[in-house]
PDB file of C-alpha atoms in Angstrom:
ATOM      1  CA  UNK U 160     -29.580  -3.591 -53.988  1.00  0.00           C
ATOM      2  CA  UNK U 161     -27.834  -0.334 -53.097  1.00  0.00           C
ATOM      3  CA  UNK U 162     -24.149   0.230 -53.863  1.00  0.00           C
ATOM      4  CA  UNK U 163     -23.789   2.557 -50.857  1.00  0.00           C
ATOM      5  CA  UNK U 164     -25.266   2.732 -47.383  1.00  0.00           C
ATOM      6  CA  UNK U 165     -24.679   6.479 -47.459  1.00  0.00           C
ATOM      7  CA  UNK U 166     -23.987   9.074 -50.138  1.00  0.00           C
ATOM      8  CA  UNK U 167     -22.793  12.393 -48.756  1.00  0.00           C
ATOM      9  CA  UNK U 168     -23.264  15.475 -50.926  1.00  0.00           C
ATOM     10  CA  UNK U 169     -21.259  18.330 -49.519  1.00  0.00           C
ATOM     11  CA  UNK U 170     -18.068  20.206 -48.914  1.00  0.00           C
ATOM     12  CA  UNK U 171     -14.436  19.171 -48.778  1.00  0.00           C
ATOM     13  CA  UNK U 172     -12.033  21.605 -47.117  1.00  0.00           C
ATOM     14  CA  UNK U 173      -8.506  21.796 -45.805  1.00  0.00           C
ATOM     15  CA  UNK U 174      -8.751  22.670 -42.093  1.00  0.00           C
ATOM     16  CA  UNK U 175      -6.058  25.118 -40.963  1.00  0.00           C
ATOM     17  CA  UNK U 176      -6.078  24.816 -37.174  1.00  0.00           C
ATOM     18  CA  UNK U 177      -4.392  26.976 -34.536  1.00  0.00           C
ATOM     19  CA  UNK U 178      -4.666  26.448 -30.778  1.00  0.00           C
ATOM     20  CA  UNK U 179      -5.229  29.640 -28.773  1.00  0.00           C
ATOM     21  CA  UNK U 180      -5.470  30.473 -25.093  1.00  0.00           C
ATOM     22  CA  UNK U 181      -8.575  32.481 -25.947  1.00  0.00           C
ATOM     23  CA  UNK U 182     -10.262  33.554 -29.125  1.00  0.00           C
ATOM     24  CA  UNK U 183      -9.656  37.191 -30.177  1.00  0.00           C
ATOM     25  CA  UNK U 184     -12.234  39.925 -29.917  1.00  0.00           C
ATOM     26  CA  UNK U 185     -12.926  42.515 -32.577  1.00  0.00           C
ATOM     27  CA  UNK U 186      -9.715  44.273 -33.635  1.00  0.00           C
ATOM     28  CA  UNK U 187      -7.593  42.098 -31.351  1.00  0.00           C
ATOM     29  CA  UNK U 188      -4.561  39.956 -32.196  1.00  0.00           C
ATOM     30  CA  UNK U 189      -3.627  36.938 -30.091  1.00  0.00           C
ATOM     31  CA  UNK U 190      -0.721  34.545 -30.447  1.00  0.00           C
ATOM     32  CA  UNK U 191      -1.475  30.876 -31.098  1.00  0.00           C
ATOM     33  CA  UNK U 192       0.334  27.598 -31.375  1.00  0.00           C
ATOM     34  CA  UNK U 193       1.767  25.931 -34.471  1.00  0.00           C
ATOM     35  CA  UNK U 194      -0.435  25.676 -37.546  1.00  0.00           C
ATOM     36  CA  UNK U 195      -1.788  22.204 -38.289  1.00  0.00           C
ATOM     37  CA  UNK U 196      -3.374  21.266 -41.631  1.00  0.00           C
ATOM     38  CA  UNK U 197      -6.047  18.570 -41.598  1.00  0.00           C
ATOM     39  CA  UNK U 198      -8.514  17.221 -44.161  1.00  0.00           C
ATOM     40  CA  UNK U 199     -12.000  18.522 -43.351  1.00  0.00           C
ATOM     41  CA  UNK U 200     -15.193  20.074 -44.688  1.00  0.00           C
ATOM     42  CA  UNK U 201     -18.593  18.957 -43.452  1.00  0.00           C
ATOM     43  CA  UNK U 202     -19.219  16.685 -46.425  1.00  0.00           C
ATOM     44  CA  UNK U 203     -15.837  14.973 -46.373  1.00  0.00           C
ATOM     45  CA  UNK U 204     -16.010  14.723 -42.578  1.00  0.00           C
ATOM     46  CA  UNK U 205     -19.347  12.926 -42.713  1.00  0.00           C
ATOM     47  CA  UNK U 206     -18.134  10.559 -45.411  1.00  0.00           C
ATOM     48  CA  UNK U 207     -14.985   9.623 -43.493  1.00  0.00           C
ATOM     49  CA  UNK U 208     -16.885   9.240 -40.210  1.00  0.00           C
ATOM     50  CA  UNK U 209     -19.427   6.871 -41.757  1.00  0.00           C
ATOM     51  CA  UNK U 210     -16.802   4.828 -43.606  1.00  0.00           C
ATOM     52  CA  UNK U 211     -14.711   4.446 -40.473  1.00  0.00           C
ATOM     53  CA  UNK U 212     -17.760   3.026 -38.693  1.00  0.00           C
ATOM     54  CA  UNK U 213     -18.150   0.443 -41.449  1.00  0.00           C
ATOM     55  CA  UNK U 214     -20.698   2.030 -43.779  1.00  0.00           C
ATOM     56  CA  UNK U 215     -20.300   1.707 -47.540  1.00  0.00           C
ATOM     57  CA  UNK U 216     -19.896   5.399 -48.282  1.00  0.00           C
ATOM     58  CA  UNK U 217     -19.442   7.699 -51.268  1.00  0.00           C
ATOM     59  CA  UNK U 218     -18.929  11.459 -51.525  1.00  0.00           C
ATOM     60  CA  UNK U 219     -20.182  13.874 -54.171  1.00  0.00           C
ATOM     61  CA  UNK U 220     -18.050  17.005 -53.819  1.00  0.00           C
ATOM     62  CA  UNK U 221     -15.679  19.325 -55.687  1.00  0.00           C
ATOM     63  CA  UNK U 222     -12.047  20.125 -54.852  1.00  0.00           C
ATOM     64  CA  UNK U 223      -9.332  22.166 -56.534  1.00  0.00           C
ATOM     65  CA  UNK U 224      -6.452  20.825 -58.591  1.00  0.00           C
ATOM     66  CA  UNK U 225      -3.990  21.569 -55.797  1.00  0.00           C
ATOM     67  CA  UNK U 226      -2.211  20.105 -52.792  1.00  0.00           C
ATOM     68  CA  UNK U 227      -5.193  20.515 -50.506  1.00  0.00           C
ATOM     69  CA  UNK U 228      -7.369  18.641 -52.987  1.00  0.00           C
ATOM     70  CA  UNK U 229      -4.881  15.776 -53.103  1.00  0.00           C
ATOM     71  CA  UNK U 230      -4.755  15.713 -49.297  1.00  0.00           C
ATOM     72  CA  UNK U 231      -8.534  15.320 -49.196  1.00  0.00           C
ATOM     73  CA  UNK U 232      -8.676  12.586 -51.811  1.00  0.00           C
ATOM     74  CA  UNK U 233      -5.962  10.632 -50.007  1.00  0.00           C
ATOM     75  CA  UNK U 234      -7.762  10.947 -46.679  1.00  0.00           C
ATOM     76  CA  UNK U 235     -11.083   9.843 -48.159  1.00  0.00           C
ATOM     77  CA  UNK U 236      -9.594   6.838 -49.896  1.00  0.00           C
ATOM     78  CA  UNK U 237      -7.629   5.735 -46.851  1.00  0.00           C
ATOM     79  CA  UNK U 238     -10.871   5.751 -44.841  1.00  0.00           C
ATOM     80  CA  UNK U 239     -12.577   3.613 -47.466  1.00  0.00           C
ATOM     81  CA  UNK U 240     -14.756   6.298 -49.072  1.00  0.00           C
ATOM     82  CA  UNK U 241     -15.616   5.889 -52.757  1.00  0.00           C
ATOM     83  CA  UNK U 242     -14.257   9.067 -54.431  1.00  0.00           C
ATOM     84  CA  UNK U 243     -15.464   8.400 -57.976  1.00  0.00           C
ATOM     85  CA  UNK U 244     -17.961  11.278 -57.633  1.00  0.00           C
ATOM     86  CA  UNK U 245     -15.410  13.768 -56.234  1.00  0.00           C
ATOM     87  CA  UNK U 246     -14.959  16.348 -59.003  1.00  0.00           C
ATOM     88  CA  UNK U 247     -11.898  18.537 -59.623  1.00  0.00           C
ATOM     89  CA  UNK U 248     -11.517  22.116 -60.791  1.00  0.00           C
ATOM     90  CA  UNK U 249     -13.314  25.431 -60.938  1.00  0.00           C
ATOM     91  CA  UNK U 250     -11.491  27.052 -58.014  1.00  0.00           C
ATOM     92  CA  UNK U 251      -8.930  26.235 -55.310  1.00  0.00           C
ATOM     93  CA  UNK U 252      -9.942  23.707 -52.687  1.00  0.00           C
ATOM     94  CA  UNK U 253     -12.027  25.186 -49.888  1.00  0.00           C
ATOM     95  CA  UNK U 254     -10.285  26.162 -46.661  1.00  0.00           C
ATOM     96  CA  UNK U 255     -11.544  26.391 -43.071  1.00  0.00           C
ATOM     97  CA  UNK U 256      -9.669  28.633 -40.635  1.00  0.00           C
ATOM     98  CA  UNK U 257     -10.162  27.192 -37.137  1.00  0.00           C
ATOM     99  CA  UNK U 258      -9.139  28.372 -33.692  1.00  0.00           C
ATOM    100  CA  UNK U 259      -9.429  25.977 -30.748  1.00  0.00           C
ATOM    101  CA  UNK U 260      -9.268  27.109 -27.120  1.00  0.00           C
ATOM    102  CA  UNK U 261      -8.076  25.010 -24.148  1.00  0.00           C
ATOM    103  CA  UNK U 262     -11.633  23.825 -23.371  1.00  0.00           C
ATOM    104  CA  UNK U 263     -11.913  22.317 -26.857  1.00  0.00           C
ATOM    105  CA  UNK U 264     -14.405  24.885 -28.159  1.00  0.00           C
ATOM    106  CA  UNK U 265     -13.758  26.183 -31.657  1.00  0.00           C
ATOM    107  CA  UNK U 266     -14.511  29.075 -33.985  1.00  0.00           C
ATOM    108  CA  UNK U 267     -14.478  28.536 -37.744  1.00  0.00           C
ATOM    109  CA  UNK U 268     -14.320  30.762 -40.835  1.00  0.00           C
ATOM    110  CA  UNK U 269     -14.769  28.983 -44.176  1.00  0.00           C
ATOM    111  CA  UNK U 270     -13.540  30.068 -47.615  1.00  0.00           C
ATOM    112  CA  UNK U 271     -15.710  27.850 -49.865  1.00  0.00           C
ATOM    113  CA  UNK U 272     -13.460  27.774 -52.940  1.00  0.00           C
ATOM    114  CA  UNK U 273     -14.379  24.800 -55.141  1.00  0.00           C
ATOM    115  CA  UNK U 274     -17.303  23.928 -52.871  1.00  0.00           C
ATOM    116  CA  UNK U 275     -19.167  26.948 -54.215  1.00  0.00           C
ATOM    117  CA  UNK U 276     -18.715  25.518 -57.740  1.00  0.00           C
ATOM    118  CA  UNK U 277     -20.555  22.274 -56.963  1.00  0.00           C
ATOM    119  CA  UNK U 278     -23.599  23.030 -59.097  1.00  0.00           C
ATOM    120  CA  UNK U 279     -26.989  21.589 -59.932  1.00  0.00           C
ATOM    121  CA  UNK U 280     -25.446  20.120 -63.075  1.00  0.00           C
ATOM    122  CA  UNK U 281     -23.105  18.019 -60.927  1.00  0.00           C
ATOM    123  CA  UNK U 282     -26.055  16.229 -59.301  1.00  0.00           C
ATOM    124  CA  UNK U 283     -26.477  12.961 -61.179  1.00  0.00           C
ATOM    125  CA  UNK U 284     -29.528  10.790 -60.667  1.00  0.00           C
ATOM    126  CA  UNK U 285     -27.570   7.563 -61.080  1.00  0.00           C
ATOM    127  CA  UNK U 286     -25.285   8.492 -58.170  1.00  0.00           C
ATOM    128  CA  UNK U 287     -28.206   9.383 -55.895  1.00  0.00           C
ATOM    129  CA  UNK U 288     -30.008   6.197 -56.870  1.00  0.00           C
ATOM    130  CA  UNK U 289     -27.081   4.067 -55.743  1.00  0.00           C
ATOM    131  CA  UNK U 290     -27.475   5.059 -52.079  1.00  0.00           C
ATOM    132  CA  UNK U 291     -29.912   4.030 -49.365  1.00  0.00           C
ATOM    133  CA  UNK U 292     -29.514   7.412 -47.596  1.00  0.00           C
ATOM    134  CA  UNK U 293     -28.326  10.796 -48.902  1.00  0.00           C
ATOM    135  CA  UNK U 294     -26.909  13.346 -46.462  1.00  0.00           C
ATOM    136  CA  UNK U 295     -26.180  17.012 -47.190  1.00  0.00           C
ATOM    137  CA  UNK U 296     -25.110  20.245 -45.502  1.00  0.00           C
ATOM    138  CA  UNK U 297     -24.985  23.918 -46.524  1.00  0.00           C
ATOM    139  CA  UNK U 298     -21.292  24.509 -47.188  1.00  0.00           C
ATOM    140  CA  UNK U 299     -22.266  24.016 -50.842  1.00  0.00           C
ATOM    141  CA  UNK U 300     -24.831  26.160 -52.717  1.00  0.00           C
ATOM    142  CA  UNK U 301     -28.389  25.799 -51.446  1.00  0.00           C
ATOM    143  CA  UNK U 302     -29.486  25.479 -55.078  1.00  0.00           C
ATOM    144  CA  UNK U 303     -27.400  22.316 -55.341  1.00  0.00           C
ATOM    145  CA  UNK U 304     -29.016  20.871 -52.213  1.00  0.00           C
ATOM    146  CA  UNK U 305     -32.444  21.682 -53.677  1.00  0.00           C
ATOM    147  CA  UNK U 306     -31.428  19.877 -56.881  1.00  0.00           C
ATOM    148  CA  UNK U 307     -30.502  16.830 -54.797  1.00  0.00           C
ATOM    149  CA  UNK U 308     -33.964  16.863 -53.230  1.00  0.00           C
ATOM    150  CA  UNK U 309     -35.660  17.093 -56.626  1.00  0.00           C
ATOM    151  CA  UNK U 310     -33.588  14.192 -57.970  1.00  0.00           C
ATOM    152  CA  UNK U 311     -34.010  11.859 -54.974  1.00  0.00           C
ATOM    153  CA  UNK U 312     -35.389   8.473 -56.045  1.00  0.00           C
ATOM    154  CA  UNK U 313     -38.497   7.166 -54.341  1.00  0.00           C
ATOM    155  CA  UNK U 314     -37.590   5.482 -51.054  1.00  0.00           C
ATOM    156  CA  UNK U 315     -34.226   7.213 -50.581  1.00  0.00           C
ATOM    157  CA  UNK U 316     -33.965   8.890 -47.190  1.00  0.00           C
ATOM    158  CA  UNK U 317     -32.648  12.465 -47.003  1.00  0.00           C
ATOM    159  CA  UNK U 318     -30.774  13.845 -43.989  1.00  0.00           C
ATOM    160  CA  UNK U 319     -29.840  17.535 -43.815  1.00  0.00           C
ATOM    161  CA  UNK U 320     -27.630  19.448 -41.419  1.00  0.00           C
ATOM    162  CA  UNK U 321     -28.312  23.092 -42.388  1.00  0.00           C
ATOM    163  CA  UNK U 322     -24.884  24.421 -41.467  1.00  0.00           C
ATOM    164  CA  UNK U 323     -24.092  27.226 -41.859  1.00  0.00           C
ATOM    165  CA  UNK U 324     -27.794  27.928 -41.212  1.00  0.00           C
ATOM    166  CA  UNK U 325     -30.031  29.908 -43.545  1.00  0.00           C
ATOM    167  CA  UNK U 326     -33.733  29.901 -44.456  1.00  0.00           C
ATOM    168  CA  UNK U 327     -34.726  26.732 -46.306  1.00  0.00           C
ATOM    169  CA  UNK U 328     -37.238  26.299 -49.155  1.00  0.00           C
ATOM    170  CA  UNK U 329     -40.383  24.375 -48.297  1.00  0.00           C
ATOM    171  CA  UNK U 330     -39.520  21.468 -50.612  1.00  0.00           C
ATOM    172  CA  UNK U 331     -36.113  21.005 -48.959  1.00  0.00           C
ATOM    173  CA  UNK U 332     -37.646  21.104 -45.483  1.00  0.00           C
ATOM    174  CA  UNK U 333     -40.330  18.610 -46.486  1.00  0.00           C
ATOM    175  CA  UNK U 334     -37.702  16.102 -47.643  1.00  0.00           C
ATOM    176  CA  UNK U 335     -35.681  16.141 -44.390  1.00  0.00           C
ATOM    177  CA  UNK U 336     -35.943  12.944 -42.357  1.00  0.00           C
ATOM    178  CA  UNK U 337     -34.440  14.187 -40.139  1.00  0.00           C
ATOM    179  CA  UNK U 338     -33.400  17.825 -40.100  1.00  0.00           C
ATOM    180  CA  UNK U 339     -30.328  17.807 -37.811  1.00  0.00           C
ATOM    181  CA  UNK U 340     -29.431  21.048 -36.031  1.00  0.00           C
ATOM    182  CA  UNK U 341     -27.493  22.232 -33.031  1.00  0.00           C
ATOM    183  CA  UNK U 342     -29.005  24.863 -30.741  1.00  0.00           C
ATOM    184  CA  UNK U 343     -27.496  27.786 -32.671  1.00  0.00           C
ATOM    185  CA  UNK U 344     -28.769  26.471 -36.004  1.00  0.00           C
ATOM    186  CA  UNK U 345     -32.210  25.891 -34.487  1.00  0.00           C
ATOM    187  CA  UNK U 346     -32.396  29.505 -33.310  1.00  0.00           C
ATOM    188  CA  UNK U 347     -31.385  30.839 -36.725  1.00  0.00           C
ATOM    189  CA  UNK U 348     -33.938  28.725 -38.587  1.00  0.00           C
ATOM    190  CA  UNK U 349     -36.671  29.822 -36.178  1.00  0.00           C
ATOM    191  CA  UNK U 350     -35.624  33.462 -36.069  1.00  0.00           C
ATOM    192  CA  UNK U 351     -35.025  33.333 -32.314  1.00  0.00           C
ATOM    193  CA  UNK U 352     -32.621  35.933 -31.021  1.00  0.00           C
ATOM    194  CA  UNK U 353     -32.137  34.754 -27.452  1.00  0.00           C
ATOM    195  CA  UNK U 354     -29.568  32.135 -26.519  1.00  0.00           C
ATOM    196  CA  UNK U 355     -31.738  30.511 -23.841  1.00  0.00           C
ATOM    197  CA  UNK U 356     -35.143  28.962 -24.245  1.00  0.00           C
ATOM    198  CA  UNK U 357     -36.568  25.488 -24.288  1.00  0.00           C
ATOM    199  CA  UNK U 358     -34.801  23.083 -26.699  1.00  0.00           C
ATOM    200  CA  UNK U 359     -37.815  20.749 -26.717  1.00  0.00           C
ATOM    201  CA  UNK U 360     -40.074  23.624 -27.675  1.00  0.00           C
ATOM    202  CA  UNK U 361     -37.700  24.582 -30.463  1.00  0.00           C
ATOM    203  CA  UNK U 362     -37.703  20.997 -31.716  1.00  0.00           C
ATOM    204  CA  UNK U 363     -41.516  21.051 -31.940  1.00  0.00           C
ATOM    205  CA  UNK U 364     -41.478  24.404 -33.717  1.00  0.00           C
ATOM    206  CA  UNK U 365     -38.900  23.134 -36.195  1.00  0.00           C
ATOM    207  CA  UNK U 366     -41.070  20.092 -36.904  1.00  0.00           C
ATOM    208  CA  UNK U 367     -43.964  22.456 -37.607  1.00  0.00           C
ATOM    209  CA  UNK U 368     -41.908  24.018 -40.408  1.00  0.00           C
ATOM    210  CA  UNK U 369     -42.364  20.827 -42.441  1.00  0.00           C
ATOM    211  CA  UNK U 370     -39.579  18.256 -41.998  1.00  0.00           C
ATOM    212  CA  UNK U 371     -40.599  14.659 -41.342  1.00  0.00           C
ATOM    213  CA  UNK U 372     -38.433  14.534 -38.215  1.00  0.00           C
ATOM    214  CA  UNK U 373     -35.994  16.728 -36.288  1.00  0.00           C
ATOM    215  CA  UNK U 374     -32.890  16.085 -34.203  1.00  0.00           C
ATOM    216  CA  UNK U 375     -31.469  18.848 -31.995  1.00  0.00           C
ATOM    217  CA  UNK U 376     -27.944  18.118 -30.787  1.00  0.00           C
ATOM    218  CA  UNK U 377     -27.050  19.350 -27.297  1.00  0.00           C
ATOM    219  CA  UNK U 378     -23.317  18.628 -27.082  1.00  0.00           C
ATOM    220  CA  UNK U 379     -22.395  16.817 -23.884  1.00  0.00           C
ATOM    221  CA  UNK U 380     -26.091  16.632 -22.954  1.00  0.00           C
ATOM    222  CA  UNK U 381     -26.879  14.346 -25.916  1.00  0.00           C
ATOM    223  CA  UNK U 382     -29.748  15.208 -28.241  1.00  0.00           C
ATOM    224  CA  UNK U 383     -33.489  15.592 -28.642  1.00  0.00           C
ATOM    225  CA  UNK U 384     -35.405  13.699 -31.317  1.00  0.00           C
ATOM    226  CA  UNK U 385     -38.782  14.908 -32.491  1.00  0.00           C
ATOM    227  CA  UNK U 386     -41.337  13.451 -34.876  1.00  0.00           C
ATOM    228  CA  UNK U 387     -45.095  12.987 -35.020  1.00  0.00           C
ATOM    229  CA  UNK U 388     -44.945  10.835 -31.863  1.00  0.00           C
ATOM    230  CA  UNK U 389     -43.408  13.619 -29.757  1.00  0.00           C
ATOM    231  CA  UNK U 390     -40.049  14.724 -28.336  1.00  0.00           C
ATOM    232  CA  UNK U 391     -37.633  12.334 -26.644  1.00  0.00           C
ATOM    233  CA  UNK U 392     -34.304  12.986 -24.942  1.00  0.00           C
ATOM    234  CA  UNK U 393     -31.277  10.941 -25.975  1.00  0.00           C
ATOM    235  CA  UNK U 394     -28.369  10.913 -23.503  1.00  0.00           C
ATOM    236  CA  UNK U 395     -24.696  10.973 -24.382  1.00  0.00           C
ATOM    237  CA  UNK U 396     -21.788   9.487 -22.443  1.00  0.00           C
ATOM    238  CA  UNK U 397     -19.410  11.475 -20.259  1.00  0.00           C
ATOM    239  CA  UNK U 398     -15.974  12.023 -21.783  1.00  0.00           C
ATOM    240  CA  UNK U 399     -13.107  14.495 -21.387  1.00  0.00           C
ATOM    241  CA  UNK U 400     -13.437  16.790 -24.409  1.00  0.00           C
ATOM    242  CA  UNK U 401     -10.192  17.731 -26.128  1.00  0.00           C
ATOM    243  CA  UNK U 402     -11.426  19.227 -29.431  1.00  0.00           C
ATOM    244  CA  UNK U 403     -15.034  19.544 -30.620  1.00  0.00           C
ATOM    245  CA  UNK U 404     -14.079  20.215 -34.253  1.00  0.00           C
ATOM    246  CA  UNK U 405     -16.144  17.999 -36.555  1.00  0.00           C
ATOM    247  CA  UNK U 406     -18.045  16.229 -33.764  1.00  0.00           C
ATOM    248  CA  UNK U 407     -21.384  17.299 -35.190  1.00  0.00           C
ATOM    249  CA  UNK U 408     -20.420  15.837 -38.556  1.00  0.00           C
ATOM    250  CA  UNK U 409     -19.561  12.524 -36.903  1.00  0.00           C
ATOM    251  CA  UNK U 410     -22.954  12.558 -35.150  1.00  0.00           C
ATOM    252  CA  UNK U 411     -24.859  13.237 -38.374  1.00  0.00           C
ATOM    253  CA  UNK U 412     -22.953  10.592 -40.336  1.00  0.00           C
ATOM    254  CA  UNK U 413     -23.576   7.926 -37.714  1.00  0.00           C
ATOM    255  CA  UNK U 414     -27.235   8.905 -37.459  1.00  0.00           C
ATOM    256  CA  UNK U 415     -27.782   8.742 -41.230  1.00  0.00           C
ATOM    257  CA  UNK U 416     -26.038   5.371 -41.493  1.00  0.00           C
ATOM    258  CA  UNK U 417     -27.997   3.768 -38.658  1.00  0.00           C
ATOM    259  CA  UNK U 418     -31.302   5.110 -39.959  1.00  0.00           C
ATOM    260  CA  UNK U 419     -30.513   3.550 -43.329  1.00  0.00           C
ATOM    261  CA  UNK U 420     -29.846   0.271 -41.534  1.00  0.00           C
ATOM    262  CA  UNK U 421     -33.424   0.354 -40.254  1.00  0.00           C
ATOM    263  CA  UNK U 422     -33.004   1.640 -36.705  1.00  0.00           C
ATOM    264  CA  UNK U 423     -35.672   3.846 -35.154  1.00  0.00           C
ATOM    265  CA  UNK U 424     -34.778   7.520 -34.754  1.00  0.00           C
ATOM    266  CA  UNK U 425     -34.138   7.475 -30.956  1.00  0.00           C
ATOM    267  CA  UNK U 426     -31.952   4.370 -31.220  1.00  0.00           C
ATOM    268  CA  UNK U 427     -29.950   5.769 -34.129  1.00  0.00           C
ATOM    269  CA  UNK U 428     -29.538   9.107 -32.335  1.00  0.00           C
ATOM    270  CA  UNK U 429     -28.304   7.392 -29.180  1.00  0.00           C
ATOM    271  CA  UNK U 430     -25.639   5.613 -31.201  1.00  0.00           C
ATOM    272  CA  UNK U 431     -24.734   8.862 -32.974  1.00  0.00           C
ATOM    273  CA  UNK U 432     -24.323  10.620 -29.623  1.00  0.00           C
ATOM    274  CA  UNK U 433     -21.771   7.988 -28.578  1.00  0.00           C
ATOM    275  CA  UNK U 434     -19.920   8.471 -31.878  1.00  0.00           C
ATOM    276  CA  UNK U 435     -19.822  12.234 -31.322  1.00  0.00           C
ATOM    277  CA  UNK U 436     -18.586  11.732 -27.765  1.00  0.00           C
ATOM    278  CA  UNK U 437     -15.762   9.488 -28.935  1.00  0.00           C
ATOM    279  CA  UNK U 438     -14.761  12.068 -31.562  1.00  0.00           C
ATOM    280  CA  UNK U 439     -14.223  14.913 -29.073  1.00  0.00           C
ATOM    281  CA  UNK U 440     -11.632  12.920 -27.131  1.00  0.00           C
ATOM    282  CA  UNK U 441      -9.032  13.416 -29.892  1.00  0.00           C
ATOM    283  CA  UNK U 442      -7.802  16.460 -31.785  1.00  0.00           C
ATOM    284  CA  UNK U 443      -8.800  17.293 -35.332  1.00  0.00           C
ATOM    285  CA  UNK U 444     -11.848  16.321 -37.318  1.00  0.00           C
ATOM    286  CA  UNK U 445     -11.397  13.312 -39.578  1.00  0.00           C
ATOM    287  CA  UNK U 446      -8.462  11.883 -37.646  1.00  0.00           C
ATOM    288  CA  UNK U 447     -10.575  11.935 -34.470  1.00  0.00           C
ATOM    289  CA  UNK U 448     -13.373   9.745 -35.821  1.00  0.00           C
ATOM    290  CA  UNK U 449     -13.812   6.391 -34.115  1.00  0.00           C
ATOM    291  CA  UNK U 450     -14.247   2.898 -35.451  1.00  0.00           C
ATOM    292  CA  UNK U 451     -17.296   0.874 -34.449  1.00  0.00           C
ATOM    293  CA  UNK U 452     -15.140  -1.027 -31.946  1.00  0.00           C
ATOM    294  CA  UNK U 453     -14.023   2.229 -30.303  1.00  0.00           C
ATOM    295  CA  UNK U 454     -17.640   3.373 -29.989  1.00  0.00           C
ATOM    296  CA  UNK U 455     -18.587   0.048 -28.405  1.00  0.00           C
ATOM    297  CA  UNK U 456     -15.741   0.493 -25.893  1.00  0.00           C
ATOM    298  CA  UNK U 457     -17.440   3.638 -24.527  1.00  0.00           C
ATOM    299  CA  UNK U 458     -20.241   1.442 -23.207  1.00  0.00           C
ATOM    300  CA  UNK U 459     -17.926  -1.076 -21.597  1.00  0.00           C
TER     301      UNK U 459
END
């Protein structure tokens, strides 16, 4: 019997968000709206998103002994996330600097802070063994993610969103079931320079790198799922996007949870696409994440 449906190993940041009419170019200054501070970080986002949907969720992360760290702990607990594995100290809490334009698109710069101090020594086998599924990202050291893979108990499913993207060791790739990427991350992992191309072809090429399965998210177009049986398209639902910040984290969290519940990859991805769609209809990251009832309402 597992204690958790999902254990997230990853980052916890304070999101400092400013709305802008347009994002600045090199050497340019633009005026924005009022600064808003939100709890964020890809790891904390995934944990909150899964817990809000009803998953028994825990987070393994590191924050600073500061106001931003307390903000994150409070947000996690209020969402129902088990924070017993959230460590404190080593550096200030990580910060993400985010600009959001009127269309809802965002640009993000991350100062890792304490996230960069989440080390291999913080990965405890007893915590990993308590979860049906373990999900990770790359806002923490890649060496720590590799340590998670080495310590995974037999039968525990591993989901990885390699963001920000970088080359992955073969053993990490081989553990991914699935590897979850957006189109930009797919291009980086494959070494593709062009912005166009065939997403289905990229999904097949990513699968050839070694993961057990691949999901390529396509924003409002839904997603592609790819495994040994082939590539299948998964539609989303049409919504009016307000802010895309953290939508990919909501997608990955929902996907990991539903896979752990025994759903097939296309079915779990279809549900995750609806979760991501619901998230973009509200501002912010964690505060935008829907409950299961709100996701169901999209289909009504």
